[in-house]
Amino acid sequence: MSKMFTNENIIIRKGLPEDAPDFANLALLSEPPLFPAIFGSGVRGVMQNLFRHRRNLFSFEHSYFIEVDGRKAGVIIGYDWKAQRRGEWRTGLLLVKYMKLKFFTKIPSLLKAMSVVGRGEDNEYYVSSLAVYPEFRGSKLGTNLLLRAEEEAKRCGAEKSALDVEADNQGAIKLYNRLGYSMVGKPMRAKINRKNFAFFRMYKKL
Ligand SMILES: CC(C)(COP(=O)(O)OP(=O)(O)OC[C@H]1O[C@@H](n2cnc3c(N)ncnc32)[C@H](O)[C@@H]1OP(=O)(O)O)[C@@H](O)C(=O)NCCC(=O)NCCS
């Protein structure tokens, strides 16, 4: 894979509102599919709409894209604890705006998901999403995105970087271990929309 491109052609840049379709495509690559389980069949549109807005947890403001030869290859979304506190309410309001009445039927799924992922603590930077398109994997793009997010985390004054990873996502866990992340405790489990989910919390001291 790495033979297809050279380092000179790789850039990491802040996300922009017009990256919304790629953000949704990439965020929906994770298995098992948590976002569709929470948000339902309209998940792609909802995620794109939130990405285009500022000051919410899915905003382009919190994203970095990696490009290879001008092609978008991957994305990372992360934010510090202050942005998380500020963004939570607005995320809820935007979900009501775009999901309308369906939002209220999805509240139980949302609450279950929030009990297993995304619990940010003070002085923490939270990586909520990391994904690379399959054809670009295995060339350290994911590593570079995570290192870029960690630089941002330090700039924000965070003492540690945290993320939640599916317990059976051995590839991603190996990547996080290699970059100095450690697992804490047992996996957090939830059944959402008839699917079983288990996530490990991983931390790295910055
Ligand atoms: C996890 C992911 C972002 C890694 O991206 P990447 O650019 O391939 O990562 P890197 O090249 O920097 O590191 C590769 C590591 O990821 C792991 N990996 C996972 N899936 C892989 C794949 N299809 N091809 C190659 N490596 C893969 C390998 O264990 C590898 O570890 P190693 O370098 O120690 O051998 C990417 O596989 C992906 O998008 N997966 C689907 C979404 C996902 O699971 N995201 C993480 C959610 S917590």
Coordinates of C-alpha atoms and ligand atoms in Angstrom, one line a residue:
M1 CA 0.0 0.0 0.0
S2 CA 2.7 2.5 1.0
K3 CA 4.2 2.0 -2.5
M4 CA 1.2 3.9 -4.0
F5 CA 2.3 7.3 -2.6
T6 CA 5.3 9.2 -1.1
N7 CA 5.4 11.3 2.1
E8 CA 5.8 14.5 0.0
N9 CA 2.2 14.1 -1.1
I10 CA 0.6 13.8 2.3
I11 CA -0.9 16.7 4.2
I12 CA -3.0 17.1 7.3
R13 CA -5.4 20.0 7.4
K14 CA -8.3 21.3 9.5
G15 CA -11.7 20.1 8.4
L16 CA -14.1 22.4 6.5
P17 CA -17.9 22.3 6.2
E18 CA -17.7 21.0 2.7
D19 CA -15.9 17.8 4.0
A20 CA -19.3 16.7 5.5
P21 CA -19.9 13.8 3.0
D22 CA -16.4 12.3 3.6
F23 CA -16.8 12.8 7.4
A24 CA -20.0 10.8 7.3
N25 CA -18.6 8.1 5.1
L26 CA -15.5 7.7 7.3
A27 CA -17.4 7.9 10.6
L28 CA -19.7 5.2 9.4
L29 CA -16.8 2.8 8.7
S30 CA -16.5 1.7 12.3
E31 CA -17.7 -1.8 13.2
P32 CA -20.0 -2.6 14.9
P33 CA -22.1 0.2 13.5
L34 CA -22.8 2.4 16.6
F35 CA -24.0 5.5 14.9
P36 CA -26.8 3.9 12.8
A37 CA -27.9 2.0 16.0
I38 CA -28.2 5.4 17.8
F39 CA -29.5 7.7 15.1
G40 CA -31.4 5.3 12.8
S41 CA -31.7 5.1 9.1
G42 CA -31.2 8.9 8.5
V43 CA -27.8 8.8 10.2
R44 CA -25.7 9.9 7.2
G45 CA -27.7 13.1 6.7
V46 CA -27.8 13.9 10.4
M47 CA -24.1 13.5 10.8
Q48 CA -23.4 15.7 7.7
N49 CA -25.7 18.4 9.0
L50 CA -24.1 18.5 12.4
F51 CA -20.6 18.5 10.9
R52 CA -21.4 21.7 9.0
H53 CA -22.3 23.5 12.2
R54 CA -19.9 25.0 14.7
R55 CA -19.8 24.4 18.5
N56 CA -21.2 20.8 18.6
L57 CA -19.4 17.5 19.1
F58 CA -19.6 16.5 15.5
S59 CA -18.5 19.9 14.1
F60 CA -15.9 20.3 11.4
E61 CA -14.1 22.6 13.9
H62 CA -13.0 19.5 15.8
S63 CA -11.7 17.6 12.7
Y64 CA -8.5 17.0 10.8
F65 CA -8.3 15.4 7.4
I66 CA -5.4 13.6 5.9
E67 CA -5.0 13.9 2.1
V68 CA -2.8 11.8 -0.2
D69 CA -2.2 13.3 -3.6
G70 CA -5.1 15.6 -3.0
R71 CA -7.5 12.8 -2.2
K72 CA -9.1 12.7 1.2
A73 CA -7.9 9.5 2.9
G74 CA -8.9 9.8 6.6
V75 CA -10.3 11.9 9.4
I76 CA -9.9 12.3 13.1
I77 CA -12.4 14.1 15.4
G78 CA -11.3 15.2 18.9
Y79 CA -11.9 17.9 21.4
D80 CA -10.8 19.0 24.9
W81 CA -13.0 18.8 28.0
K82 CA -14.0 22.5 27.7
A83 CA -15.2 22.1 24.1
Q84 CA -17.0 19.0 25.2
R85 CA -19.0 20.7 27.9
R86 CA -19.8 23.6 25.6
G87 CA -20.8 21.4 22.8
E88 CA -23.1 18.9 24.5
W89 CA -26.2 21.0 24.7
R90 CA -25.8 22.4 21.2
T91 CA -25.4 18.9 19.9
G92 CA -28.6 17.9 21.5
L93 CA -30.5 20.9 20.1
L94 CA -29.1 20.2 16.6
L95 CA -30.2 16.6 16.8
V96 CA -33.7 17.7 17.6
K97 CA -33.6 20.2 14.7
Y98 CA -32.5 17.5 12.2
M99 CA -34.1 14.3 13.6
K100 CA -37.3 16.1 14.6
L101 CA -39.7 13.8 16.5
K102 CA -37.6 10.8 15.8
F103 CA -35.0 12.3 18.2
F104 CA -37.4 11.5 21.1
T105 CA -37.8 7.9 20.1
K106 CA -34.0 7.6 20.0
I107 CA -33.4 9.0 23.5
P108 CA -33.1 5.5 25.1
S109 CA -30.4 4.4 22.5
L110 CA -28.6 7.7 23.0
L111 CA -28.5 7.4 26.7
K112 CA -27.3 3.8 26.5
A113 CA -24.5 4.9 24.0
M114 CA -23.5 7.7 26.3
S115 CA -23.1 5.2 29.2
V116 CA -20.4 3.3 27.3
V117 CA -18.7 6.0 25.1
G118 CA -17.7 9.6 25.3
R119 CA -17.5 10.2 29.0
G120 CA -14.9 13.0 29.0
E121 CA -13.3 14.1 32.2
D122 CA -11.7 17.4 33.2
N123 CA -8.2 18.0 31.7
E124 CA -8.8 15.3 29.1
Y125 CA -8.8 15.4 25.3
Y126 CA -11.3 13.0 23.8
V127 CA -10.8 11.4 20.4
S128 CA -14.3 10.6 19.3
S129 CA -13.6 9.3 15.8
L130 CA -10.7 8.0 13.7
A131 CA -11.0 6.4 10.4
V132 CA -9.1 5.9 7.2
Y133 CA -10.6 4.7 3.9
P134 CA -9.7 1.0 3.4
E135 CA -7.6 1.6 0.3
F136 CA -5.3 3.9 2.3
R137 CA -4.8 1.7 5.4
G138 CA -1.5 0.4 6.7
S139 CA 0.5 3.4 5.6
K140 CA 0.6 5.2 9.0
L141 CA -2.0 7.7 8.1
G142 CA -4.1 6.8 11.2
T143 CA -0.9 7.1 13.3
N144 CA -0.2 10.6 11.8
L145 CA -3.8 11.8 12.4
L146 CA -3.6 10.6 16.0
L147 CA -0.3 12.3 16.6
R148 CA -1.7 15.5 15.1
A149 CA -4.7 15.4 17.5
E150 CA -2.3 14.8 20.4
E151 CA -0.4 18.0 19.5
E152 CA -3.7 19.9 19.6
A153 CA -4.5 18.2 22.9
K154 CA -1.3 19.5 24.5
R155 CA -1.9 23.0 23.0
C156 CA -5.3 23.0 24.8
G157 CA -3.6 22.1 28.1
A158 CA -5.0 18.6 28.3
E159 CA -3.1 16.2 30.6
K160 CA -4.2 13.0 28.8
S161 CA -5.8 11.8 25.6
A162 CA -8.7 9.3 25.8
L163 CA -10.7 7.3 23.4
D164 CA -13.2 4.4 23.3
V165 CA -12.5 1.4 21.1
E166 CA -14.7 -1.6 20.3
A167 CA -13.4 -4.5 22.3
D168 CA -13.0 -6.7 19.2
N169 CA -11.3 -4.1 17.1
Q170 CA -7.9 -5.7 17.5
G171 CA -6.3 -3.7 14.7
A172 CA -7.1 -0.4 16.2
I173 CA -6.2 -1.5 19.7
K174 CA -2.8 -2.6 18.4
L175 CA -2.3 0.8 16.9
Y176 CA -3.3 2.6 20.1
N177 CA -1.0 0.4 22.2
R178 CA 1.9 1.1 19.8
L179 CA 1.3 4.9 20.3
G180 CA 1.3 4.5 24.1
Y181 CA -2.4 4.1 25.0
S182 CA -3.4 1.7 27.8
M183 CA -6.7 0.1 28.6
V184 CA -8.5 1.0 31.8
G185 CA -10.8 -1.6 33.4
K186 CA -13.2 -3.9 31.8
P187 CA -15.1 -3.2 28.6
M188 CA -18.3 -1.2 29.0
R189 CA -21.3 -3.0 27.5
A190 CA -24.6 -2.0 26.1
K191 CA -27.4 -3.4 23.9
I192 CA -28.5 -0.8 21.5
N193 CA -31.2 -1.4 19.0
R194 CA -30.8 -5.2 19.5
K195 CA -27.1 -5.1 18.8
N196 CA -24.4 -5.8 21.5
F197 CA -21.6 -3.3 21.9
A198 CA -18.5 -3.5 24.1
F199 CA -16.0 -0.7 24.3
F200 CA -12.6 -0.4 26.1
R201 CA -11.6 3.0 27.4
M202 CA -8.0 3.8 26.6
Y203 CA -5.8 6.6 27.9
K204 CA -2.4 8.1 27.1
K205 CA -0.7 10.6 29.4
L206 CA 0.5 13.6 27.4
Ligands
LIG1 C1 -7.9 1.9 12.7 C2 -7.5 2.7 11.4 C3 -7.9 4.1 11.6 C4 -6.0 2.6 11.3 O1 -5.6 3.4 10.1 P1 -4.3 3.2 9.4 O2 -3.9 4.3 8.5 O3 -4.3 1.8 8.7 O4 -3.2 3.1 10.6 P2 -1.7 3.0 10.6 O5 -1.2 2.6 9.2 O6 -1.1 4.2 11.2 O7 -1.5 1.8 11.6 C5 -1.8 0.5 11.2 C6 -2.2 -0.2 12.3 O8 -3.6 -0.3 12.4 C7 -4.0 -1.6 12.4 N1 -5.0 -1.9 11.3 C8 -6.3 -2.0 11.5 N2 -6.9 -2.2 10.3 C9 -6.0 -2.3 9.4 C10 -6.0 -2.5 7.9 N3 -7.1 -2.8 7.3 N4 -4.8 -2.4 7.3 C11 -3.7 -2.2 7.9 N5 -3.6 -2.0 9.2 C12 -4.7 -2.0 10.0 C13 -2.8 -2.5 12.3 O9 -2.8 -3.3 13.5 C14 -1.6 -1.6 12.2 O10 -0.8 -1.8 13.3 P3 0.8 -1.8 13.0 O11 1.2 -0.6 12.3 O12 1.4 -1.8 14.4 O13 1.0 -3.1 12.3 C15 -8.2 2.1 10.2 O14 -7.9 0.7 10.1 C16 -9.7 2.3 10.1 O15 -10.2 3.3 9.6 N6 -10.4 1.3 10.6 C17 -11.9 1.4 10.6 C18 -12.4 2.4 11.6 C19 -11.9 2.1 13.0 O16 -11.9 1.0 13.4 N7 -11.5 3.2 13.7 C20 -11.1 3.1 15.0 C21 -12.2 3.2 15.9 S1 -11.7 3.3 17.6

